[in-house]
Amino acid sequence: MILVFLGPPGAGKGTQAKLLSQEFGFRHISTGDMLREAVKNKTPLGLKAKEYMDRGDLVPDELVIAMVEEIILQEKDVVLDGFPRTIGQALSLKDVLKKHAKDVDKVFLFDIDDEIVVERLSGRRVCPNCGSVYHVKFSPPKKDEICDVCGTKLIQREDDKEEVIRRRLEVYRRQTAELVDFYKKENKLISLDSRKGIEDLYGDIKKAVEDDC
Ligand code: AMP
């Protein structure tokens, strides 16, 4: 089964994708995580992608498509978190899947207000060493700014600064929101209320996935 998680940054796509992969064995494919890894390792792709990401802009389609398509084809059940993000990416995905007699099965739209996104993301802190994630208000570390797991000083992702978050939201509305119509026409869209708590939201997703099994 191929699932797409669509929605603005900070809507909880990554958290829900992890839950699905833990319970049902879906391969969680996050293009944002893959690109951050490439930037960290200073690969040729990472060096090209960094400036776009730091600004909150999208990385060019051809780079993202080349990075992700091979991996999608290797797996039976995948949840695509943050891909596709443009019509070009969606068409390219459709093309490549069609060649293998596959298609996207369901698209979950994570709906949420901009101000909630800004509060969630601007308070997020991550451990640069072990990847643990905290929130200054909702899940603070025991010791201020220090990772509970490994004791490293926490950092704020460059793209979690407020002005960059606002830019990412604008980019979402301008370039990604049109995918809603694209997948609506294909009868694949399921809308979710992302203001719900993690467990309730997961319950909605799980039900839709199980209905199809
Ligand atoms: P995310 O963690 O999914 O919000 O992604 C972080 C950043 O990575 C985005 O702001 C983009 O710069 C880049 N990115 C992630 N996925 C894509 C994609 N499908 N297309 C273009 N850029 C992407």
PDB file of C-alpha atoms and ligand atoms in Angstrom:
ATOM      1  CA  MET A   1       0.000   0.000   0.000  1.00  0.00           C
ATOM      2  CA  ILE A   2       1.335   3.443  -0.873  1.00  0.00           C
ATOM      3  CA  LEU A   3       0.206   6.276   1.392  1.00  0.00           C
ATOM      4  CA  VAL A   4       0.947   9.969   1.007  1.00  0.00           C
ATOM      5  CA  PHE A   5       0.920  12.357   3.975  1.00  0.00           C
ATOM      6  CA  LEU A   6       0.130  15.841   2.736  1.00  0.00           C
ATOM      7  CA  GLY A   7      -0.050  18.993   4.828  1.00  0.00           C
ATOM      8  CA  PRO A   8       1.899  21.978   6.105  1.00  0.00           C
ATOM      9  CA  PRO A   9       5.062  21.623   8.159  1.00  0.00           C
ATOM     10  CA  GLY A  10       4.380  21.003  11.828  1.00  0.00           C
ATOM     11  CA  ALA A  11       1.058  19.244  11.243  1.00  0.00           C
ATOM     12  CA  GLY A  12       2.303  15.969  12.763  1.00  0.00           C
ATOM     13  CA  LYS A  13       2.971  13.979   9.593  1.00  0.00           C
ATOM     14  CA  GLY A  14       6.295  12.607  10.810  1.00  0.00           C
ATOM     15  CA  THR A  15       4.941  11.533  14.200  1.00  0.00           C
ATOM     16  CA  GLN A  16       2.001   9.711  12.620  1.00  0.00           C
ATOM     17  CA  ALA A  17       4.183   8.095   9.964  1.00  0.00           C
ATOM     18  CA  LYS A  18       6.437   6.675  12.693  1.00  0.00           C
ATOM     19  CA  LEU A  19       3.431   5.191  14.508  1.00  0.00           C
ATOM     20  CA  LEU A  20       2.184   3.558  11.306  1.00  0.00           C
ATOM     21  CA  SER A  21       5.563   2.115  10.514  1.00  0.00           C
ATOM     22  CA  GLN A  22       5.910   0.712  14.044  1.00  0.00           C
ATOM     23  CA  GLU A  23       2.506  -0.959  14.052  1.00  0.00           C
ATOM     24  CA  PHE A  24       2.129  -2.093  10.453  1.00  0.00           C
ATOM     25  CA  GLY A  25       5.694  -2.229   9.147  1.00  0.00           C
ATOM     26  CA  PHE A  26       5.250   0.597   6.632  1.00  0.00           C
ATOM     27  CA  ARG A  27       8.566   2.017   5.427  1.00  0.00           C
ATOM     28  CA  HIS A  28       8.571   5.656   6.521  1.00  0.00           C
ATOM     29  CA  ILE A  29      10.068   7.745   3.747  1.00  0.00           C
ATOM     30  CA  SER A  30      10.628  11.350   4.805  1.00  0.00           C
ATOM     31  CA  THR A  31      12.282  13.456   2.125  1.00  0.00           C
ATOM     32  CA  GLY A  32      12.980  16.139   4.756  1.00  0.00           C
ATOM     33  CA  ASP A  33      14.911  13.629   6.919  1.00  0.00           C
ATOM     34  CA  MET A  34      16.763  12.274   3.889  1.00  0.00           C
ATOM     35  CA  LEU A  35      17.760  15.770   2.801  1.00  0.00           C
ATOM     36  CA  ARG A  36      18.863  16.752   6.330  1.00  0.00           C
ATOM     37  CA  GLU A  37      21.027  13.621   6.429  1.00  0.00           C
ATOM     38  CA  ALA A  38      22.554  14.566   3.071  1.00  0.00           C
ATOM     39  CA  VAL A  39      23.278  18.088   4.354  1.00  0.00           C
ATOM     40  CA  LYS A  40      24.842  16.694   7.548  1.00  0.00           C
ATOM     41  CA  ASN A  41      27.071  14.354   5.543  1.00  0.00           C
ATOM     42  CA  LYS A  42      27.926  17.107   3.039  1.00  0.00           C
ATOM     43  CA  THR A  43      27.117  14.855   0.055  1.00  0.00           C
ATOM     44  CA  PRO A  44      26.863  16.494  -3.404  1.00  0.00           C
ATOM     45  CA  LEU A  45      23.060  16.474  -2.999  1.00  0.00           C
ATOM     46  CA  GLY A  46      23.316  17.944   0.514  1.00  0.00           C
ATOM     47  CA  LEU A  47      25.572  20.753  -0.640  1.00  0.00           C
ATOM     48  CA  LYS A  48      23.048  21.693  -3.339  1.00  0.00           C
ATOM     49  CA  ALA A  49      19.991  21.355  -1.079  1.00  0.00           C
ATOM     50  CA  LYS A  50      21.239  23.286   1.959  1.00  0.00           C
ATOM     51  CA  GLU A  51      20.639  26.833   0.745  1.00  0.00           C
ATOM     52  CA  TYR A  52      17.046  26.068  -0.269  1.00  0.00           C
ATOM     53  CA  MET A  53      16.300  24.367   3.027  1.00  0.00           C
ATOM     54  CA  ASP A  54      17.821  27.096   5.182  1.00  0.00           C
ATOM     55  CA  ARG A  55      15.605  29.642   3.437  1.00  0.00           C
ATOM     56  CA  GLY A  56      12.483  27.492   3.794  1.00  0.00           C
ATOM     57  CA  ASP A  57      12.185  27.007   0.036  1.00  0.00           C
ATOM     58  CA  LEU A  58      11.629  23.722  -1.753  1.00  0.00           C
ATOM     59  CA  VAL A  59      14.603  21.838  -3.117  1.00  0.00           C
ATOM     60  CA  PRO A  60      14.294  21.552  -6.938  1.00  0.00           C
ATOM     61  CA  ASP A  61      12.071  18.702  -8.122  1.00  0.00           C
ATOM     62  CA  GLU A  62      14.718  16.833 -10.106  1.00  0.00           C
ATOM     63  CA  LEU A  63      16.982  16.473  -7.067  1.00  0.00           C
ATOM     64  CA  VAL A  64      14.214  15.209  -4.792  1.00  0.00           C
ATOM     65  CA  ILE A  65      12.729  12.858  -7.387  1.00  0.00           C
ATOM     66  CA  ALA A  66      16.096  11.276  -8.161  1.00  0.00           C
ATOM     67  CA  MET A  67      16.701  10.769  -4.436  1.00  0.00           C
ATOM     68  CA  VAL A  68      13.400   9.127  -3.612  1.00  0.00           C
ATOM     69  CA  GLU A  69      11.921   7.155  -6.497  1.00  0.00           C
ATOM     70  CA  GLU A  70      14.267   4.185  -6.394  1.00  0.00           C
ATOM     71  CA  ILE A  71      13.555   3.644  -2.697  1.00  0.00           C
ATOM     72  CA  ILE A  72       9.778   3.810  -3.118  1.00  0.00           C
ATOM     73  CA  LEU A  73       9.905   1.007  -5.670  1.00  0.00           C
ATOM     74  CA  GLN A  74      11.868  -1.262  -3.364  1.00  0.00           C
ATOM     75  CA  GLU A  75       9.106  -1.442  -0.771  1.00  0.00           C
ATOM     76  CA  LYS A  76       5.633  -2.963  -0.673  1.00  0.00           C
ATOM     77  CA  ASP A  77       4.087  -0.706   1.974  1.00  0.00           C
ATOM     78  CA  VAL A  78       5.303   2.856   2.225  1.00  0.00           C
ATOM     79  CA  VAL A  79       4.207   6.076   3.814  1.00  0.00           C
ATOM     80  CA  LEU A  80       5.502   9.127   1.996  1.00  0.00           C
ATOM     81  CA  ASP A  81       5.983  11.984   4.438  1.00  0.00           C
ATOM     82  CA  GLY A  82       6.609  15.315   2.718  1.00  0.00           C
ATOM     83  CA  PHE A  83       6.665  13.920  -0.828  1.00  0.00           C
ATOM     84  CA  PRO A  84       5.257  14.766  -3.325  1.00  0.00           C
ATOM     85  CA  ARG A  85       5.232  18.499  -2.641  1.00  0.00           C
ATOM     86  CA  THR A  86       4.635  19.884  -6.139  1.00  0.00           C
ATOM     87  CA  ILE A  87       2.482  18.867  -9.092  1.00  0.00           C
ATOM     88  CA  GLY A  88       5.698  17.992 -10.944  1.00  0.00           C
ATOM     89  CA  GLN A  89       6.663  15.568  -8.186  1.00  0.00           C
ATOM     90  CA  ALA A  90       3.157  14.071  -8.078  1.00  0.00           C
ATOM     91  CA  LEU A  91       3.117  13.476 -11.847  1.00  0.00           C
ATOM     92  CA  SER A  92       6.564  11.984 -11.797  1.00  0.00           C
ATOM     93  CA  LEU A  93       5.591   9.682  -8.926  1.00  0.00           C
ATOM     94  CA  LYS A  94       2.474   8.571 -10.801  1.00  0.00           C
ATOM     95  CA  ASP A  95       4.536   7.838 -13.894  1.00  0.00           C
ATOM     96  CA  VAL A  96       7.134   5.752 -12.177  1.00  0.00           C
ATOM     97  CA  LEU A  97       4.560   3.778 -10.179  1.00  0.00           C
ATOM     98  CA  LYS A  98       2.497   3.129 -13.301  1.00  0.00           C
ATOM     99  CA  LYS A  99       5.466   1.485 -14.971  1.00  0.00           C
ATOM    100  CA  HIS A 100       5.370  -1.036 -12.128  1.00  0.00           C
ATOM    101  CA  ALA A 101       1.560  -1.414 -12.167  1.00  0.00           C
ATOM    102  CA  LYS A 102       1.250   0.541  -8.916  1.00  0.00           C
ATOM    103  CA  ASP A 103      -0.376   3.783  -7.801  1.00  0.00           C
ATOM    104  CA  VAL A 104      -0.793   5.891  -4.684  1.00  0.00           C
ATOM    105  CA  ASP A 105      -3.595   4.291  -2.641  1.00  0.00           C
ATOM    106  CA  LYS A 106      -4.595   7.007  -0.170  1.00  0.00           C
ATOM    107  CA  VAL A 107      -3.631  10.583   0.559  1.00  0.00           C
ATOM    108  CA  PHE A 108      -4.114  11.926   4.062  1.00  0.00           C
ATOM    109  CA  LEU A 109      -4.483  15.677   4.298  1.00  0.00           C
ATOM    110  CA  PHE A 110      -3.327  17.063   7.660  1.00  0.00           C
ATOM    111  CA  ASP A 111      -5.313  20.232   8.162  1.00  0.00           C
ATOM    112  CA  ILE A 112      -4.120  22.803  10.719  1.00  0.00           C
ATOM    113  CA  ASP A 113      -3.987  26.576  11.383  1.00  0.00           C
ATOM    114  CA  ASP A 114      -0.800  28.511  10.700  1.00  0.00           C
ATOM    115  CA  GLU A 115      -0.574  29.910  14.240  1.00  0.00           C
ATOM    116  CA  ILE A 116      -0.576  26.424  15.782  1.00  0.00           C
ATOM    117  CA  VAL A 117       2.204  25.436  13.379  1.00  0.00           C
ATOM    118  CA  VAL A 118       4.292  28.460  14.377  1.00  0.00           C
ATOM    119  CA  GLU A 119       3.876  27.665  18.075  1.00  0.00           C
ATOM    120  CA  ARG A 120       4.716  23.987  17.584  1.00  0.00           C
ATOM    121  CA  LEU A 121       7.752  24.467  15.373  1.00  0.00           C
ATOM    122  CA  SER A 122       9.353  27.560  16.878  1.00  0.00           C
ATOM    123  CA  GLY A 123       9.417  25.771  20.260  1.00  0.00           C
ATOM    124  CA  ARG A 124      10.935  22.586  18.866  1.00  0.00           C
ATOM    125  CA  ARG A 125      14.487  21.714  19.951  1.00  0.00           C
ATOM    126  CA  VAL A 126      16.507  18.767  18.690  1.00  0.00           C
ATOM    127  CA  CYS A 127      19.569  16.943  19.881  1.00  0.00           C
ATOM    128  CA  PRO A 128      22.289  17.208  17.212  1.00  0.00           C
ATOM    129  CA  ASN A 129      23.876  14.025  18.554  1.00  0.00           C
ATOM    130  CA  CYS A 130      21.094  11.428  19.024  1.00  0.00           C
ATOM    131  CA  GLY A 131      18.167  13.070  17.218  1.00  0.00           C
ATOM    132  CA  SER A 132      15.816  13.262  20.245  1.00  0.00           C
ATOM    133  CA  VAL A 133      13.125  15.897  19.818  1.00  0.00           C
ATOM    134  CA  TYR A 134      11.762  18.234  22.535  1.00  0.00           C
ATOM    135  CA  HIS A 135       9.472  21.242  22.800  1.00  0.00           C
ATOM    136  CA  VAL A 136      10.216  24.138  25.139  1.00  0.00           C
ATOM    137  CA  LYS A 137       6.592  24.200  26.301  1.00  0.00           C
ATOM    138  CA  PHE A 138       4.960  20.848  25.510  1.00  0.00           C
ATOM    139  CA  SER A 139       7.802  18.381  26.216  1.00  0.00           C
ATOM    140  CA  PRO A 140      10.791  20.194  27.729  1.00  0.00           C
ATOM    141  CA  PRO A 141      13.991  18.326  28.654  1.00  0.00           C
ATOM    142  CA  LYS A 142      14.566  17.736  32.379  1.00  0.00           C
ATOM    143  CA  LYS A 143      17.548  20.091  32.367  1.00  0.00           C
ATOM    144  CA  ASP A 144      17.168  23.322  30.416  1.00  0.00           C
ATOM    145  CA  GLU A 145      18.464  22.988  26.827  1.00  0.00           C
ATOM    146  CA  ILE A 146      20.217  19.663  27.533  1.00  0.00           C
ATOM    147  CA  CYS A 147      19.280  16.296  25.954  1.00  0.00           C
ATOM    148  CA  ASP A 148      17.839  13.830  28.504  1.00  0.00           C
ATOM    149  CA  VAL A 149      19.225  10.886  26.551  1.00  0.00           C
ATOM    150  CA  CYS A 150      22.845  11.842  25.854  1.00  0.00           C
ATOM    151  CA  GLY A 151      23.529  15.134  27.657  1.00  0.00           C
ATOM    152  CA  THR A 152      24.285  17.128  24.472  1.00  0.00           C
ATOM    153  CA  LYS A 153      23.245  20.788  24.203  1.00  0.00           C
ATOM    154  CA  LEU A 154      20.022  21.038  22.199  1.00  0.00           C
ATOM    155  CA  ILE A 155      19.736  23.177  19.090  1.00  0.00           C
ATOM    156  CA  GLN A 156      16.969  24.823  17.100  1.00  0.00           C
ATOM    157  CA  ARG A 157      16.812  23.715  13.469  1.00  0.00           C
ATOM    158  CA  GLU A 158      17.662  26.638  11.158  1.00  0.00           C
ATOM    159  CA  ASP A 159      14.289  26.195   9.447  1.00  0.00           C
ATOM    160  CA  ASP A 160      12.403  26.211  12.784  1.00  0.00           C
ATOM    161  CA  LYS A 161      13.148  29.913  13.304  1.00  0.00           C
ATOM    162  CA  GLU A 162       9.940  31.902  13.124  1.00  0.00           C
ATOM    163  CA  GLU A 163      10.648  33.838   9.923  1.00  0.00           C
ATOM    164  CA  VAL A 164      11.639  30.630   8.131  1.00  0.00           C
ATOM    165  CA  ILE A 165       8.532  28.804   9.419  1.00  0.00           C
ATOM    166  CA  ARG A 166       6.357  31.576   7.962  1.00  0.00           C
ATOM    167  CA  ARG A 167       8.212  31.220   4.677  1.00  0.00           C
ATOM    168  CA  ARG A 168       7.688  27.419   4.709  1.00  0.00           C
ATOM    169  CA  LEU A 169       3.960  27.951   5.299  1.00  0.00           C
ATOM    170  CA  GLU A 170       3.797  30.397   2.408  1.00  0.00           C
ATOM    171  CA  VAL A 171       5.639  27.938   0.164  1.00  0.00           C
ATOM    172  CA  TYR A 172       3.185  25.223   1.232  1.00  0.00           C
ATOM    173  CA  ARG A 173       0.163  27.367   0.293  1.00  0.00           C
ATOM    174  CA  ARG A 174       1.731  28.415  -2.994  1.00  0.00           C
ATOM    175  CA  GLN A 175       3.246  25.158  -4.232  1.00  0.00           C
ATOM    176  CA  THR A 176       1.894  22.203  -2.310  1.00  0.00           C
ATOM    177  CA  ALA A 177      -1.744  23.031  -1.549  1.00  0.00           C
ATOM    178  CA  GLU A 178      -2.689  22.503  -5.203  1.00  0.00           C
ATOM    179  CA  LEU A 179      -1.999  18.812  -4.666  1.00  0.00           C
ATOM    180  CA  VAL A 180      -5.196  18.742  -2.633  1.00  0.00           C
ATOM    181  CA  ASP A 181      -7.247  19.223  -5.809  1.00  0.00           C
ATOM    182  CA  PHE A 182      -5.024  16.848  -7.734  1.00  0.00           C
ATOM    183  CA  TYR A 183      -5.672  13.977  -5.316  1.00  0.00           C
ATOM    184  CA  LYS A 184      -9.297  14.983  -4.716  1.00  0.00           C
ATOM    185  CA  LYS A 185      -9.942  14.468  -8.435  1.00  0.00           C
ATOM    186  CA  GLU A 186      -8.347  11.042  -8.128  1.00  0.00           C
ATOM    187  CA  ASN A 187     -10.690  10.224  -5.235  1.00  0.00           C
ATOM    188  CA  LYS A 188      -7.823   9.478  -2.901  1.00  0.00           C
ATOM    189  CA  LEU A 189      -8.043  12.298  -0.401  1.00  0.00           C
ATOM    190  CA  ILE A 190      -8.910  11.784   3.266  1.00  0.00           C
ATOM    191  CA  SER A 191      -8.992  14.954   5.393  1.00  0.00           C
ATOM    192  CA  LEU A 192      -7.787  14.849   8.983  1.00  0.00           C
ATOM    193  CA  ASP A 193      -8.149  17.368  11.770  1.00  0.00           C
ATOM    194  CA  SER A 194      -4.543  17.805  12.927  1.00  0.00           C
ATOM    195  CA  ARG A 195      -5.528  19.833  15.977  1.00  0.00           C
ATOM    196  CA  LYS A 196      -6.467  16.533  17.583  1.00  0.00           C
ATOM    197  CA  GLY A 197      -4.058  14.849  19.970  1.00  0.00           C
ATOM    198  CA  ILE A 198      -1.544  12.338  18.645  1.00  0.00           C
ATOM    199  CA  GLU A 199      -3.557   9.267  19.673  1.00  0.00           C
ATOM    200  CA  ASP A 200      -6.921  10.432  18.336  1.00  0.00           C
ATOM    201  CA  LEU A 201      -5.363  11.437  15.061  1.00  0.00           C
ATOM    202  CA  TYR A 202      -3.638   8.077  14.808  1.00  0.00           C
ATOM    203  CA  GLY A 203      -6.980   6.368  15.470  1.00  0.00           C
ATOM    204  CA  ASP A 204      -8.481   8.122  12.423  1.00  0.00           C
ATOM    205  CA  ILE A 205      -5.568   7.134  10.198  1.00  0.00           C
ATOM    206  CA  LYS A 206      -5.506   3.573  11.425  1.00  0.00           C
ATOM    207  CA  LYS A 207      -9.204   3.126  10.742  1.00  0.00           C
ATOM    208  CA  ALA A 208      -8.828   4.338   7.147  1.00  0.00           C
ATOM    209  CA  VAL A 209      -5.830   2.073   6.590  1.00  0.00           C
ATOM    210  CA  GLU A 210      -7.524  -0.980   8.108  1.00  0.00           C
ATOM    211  CA  ASP A 211     -10.707  -0.392   6.096  1.00  0.00           C
ATOM    212  CA  ASP A 212      -8.602  -0.986   3.019  1.00  0.00           C
ATOM    213  CA  CYS A 213      -6.727  -4.100   4.181  1.00  0.00           C
TER     214      CYS A 213
HETATM  215  P1  AMP B   1      10.286  18.787   6.104  1.00  0.00           P
HETATM  216  O1  AMP B   1      11.087  18.258   7.248  1.00  0.00           O
HETATM  217  O2  AMP B   1       9.494  17.717   5.396  1.00  0.00           O
HETATM  218  O3  AMP B   1       9.462  19.999   6.448  1.00  0.00           O
HETATM  219  O4  AMP B   1      11.370  19.277   5.017  1.00  0.00           O
HETATM  220  C1  AMP B   1      12.350  20.229   5.322  1.00  0.00           C
HETATM  221  C2  AMP B   1      12.813  20.930   4.049  1.00  0.00           C
HETATM  222  O5  AMP B   1      13.365  19.965   3.142  1.00  0.00           O
HETATM  223  C3  AMP B   1      11.743  21.637   3.263  1.00  0.00           C
HETATM  224  O6  AMP B   1      11.480  22.944   3.764  1.00  0.00           O
HETATM  225  C4  AMP B   1      12.369  21.667   1.867  1.00  0.00           C
HETATM  226  O7  AMP B   1      13.381  22.643   1.765  1.00  0.00           O
HETATM  227  C5  AMP B   1      13.036  20.306   1.795  1.00  0.00           C
HETATM  228  N1  AMP B   1      12.118  19.268   1.261  1.00  0.00           N
HETATM  229  C6  AMP B   1      11.623  18.183   1.927  1.00  0.00           C
HETATM  230  N2  AMP B   1      10.844  17.445   1.129  1.00  0.00           N
HETATM  231  C7  AMP B   1      10.834  18.064  -0.084  1.00  0.00           C
HETATM  232  C8  AMP B   1      10.186  17.816  -1.321  1.00  0.00           C
HETATM  233  N3  AMP B   1       9.374  16.755  -1.497  1.00  0.00           N
HETATM  234  N4  AMP B   1      10.415  18.686  -2.340  1.00  0.00           N
HETATM  235  C9  AMP B   1      11.226  19.752  -2.191  1.00  0.00           C
HETATM  236  N5  AMP B   1      11.844  20.071  -1.051  1.00  0.00           N
HETATM  237  C10 AMP B   1      11.660  19.235   0.011  1.00  0.00           C
END
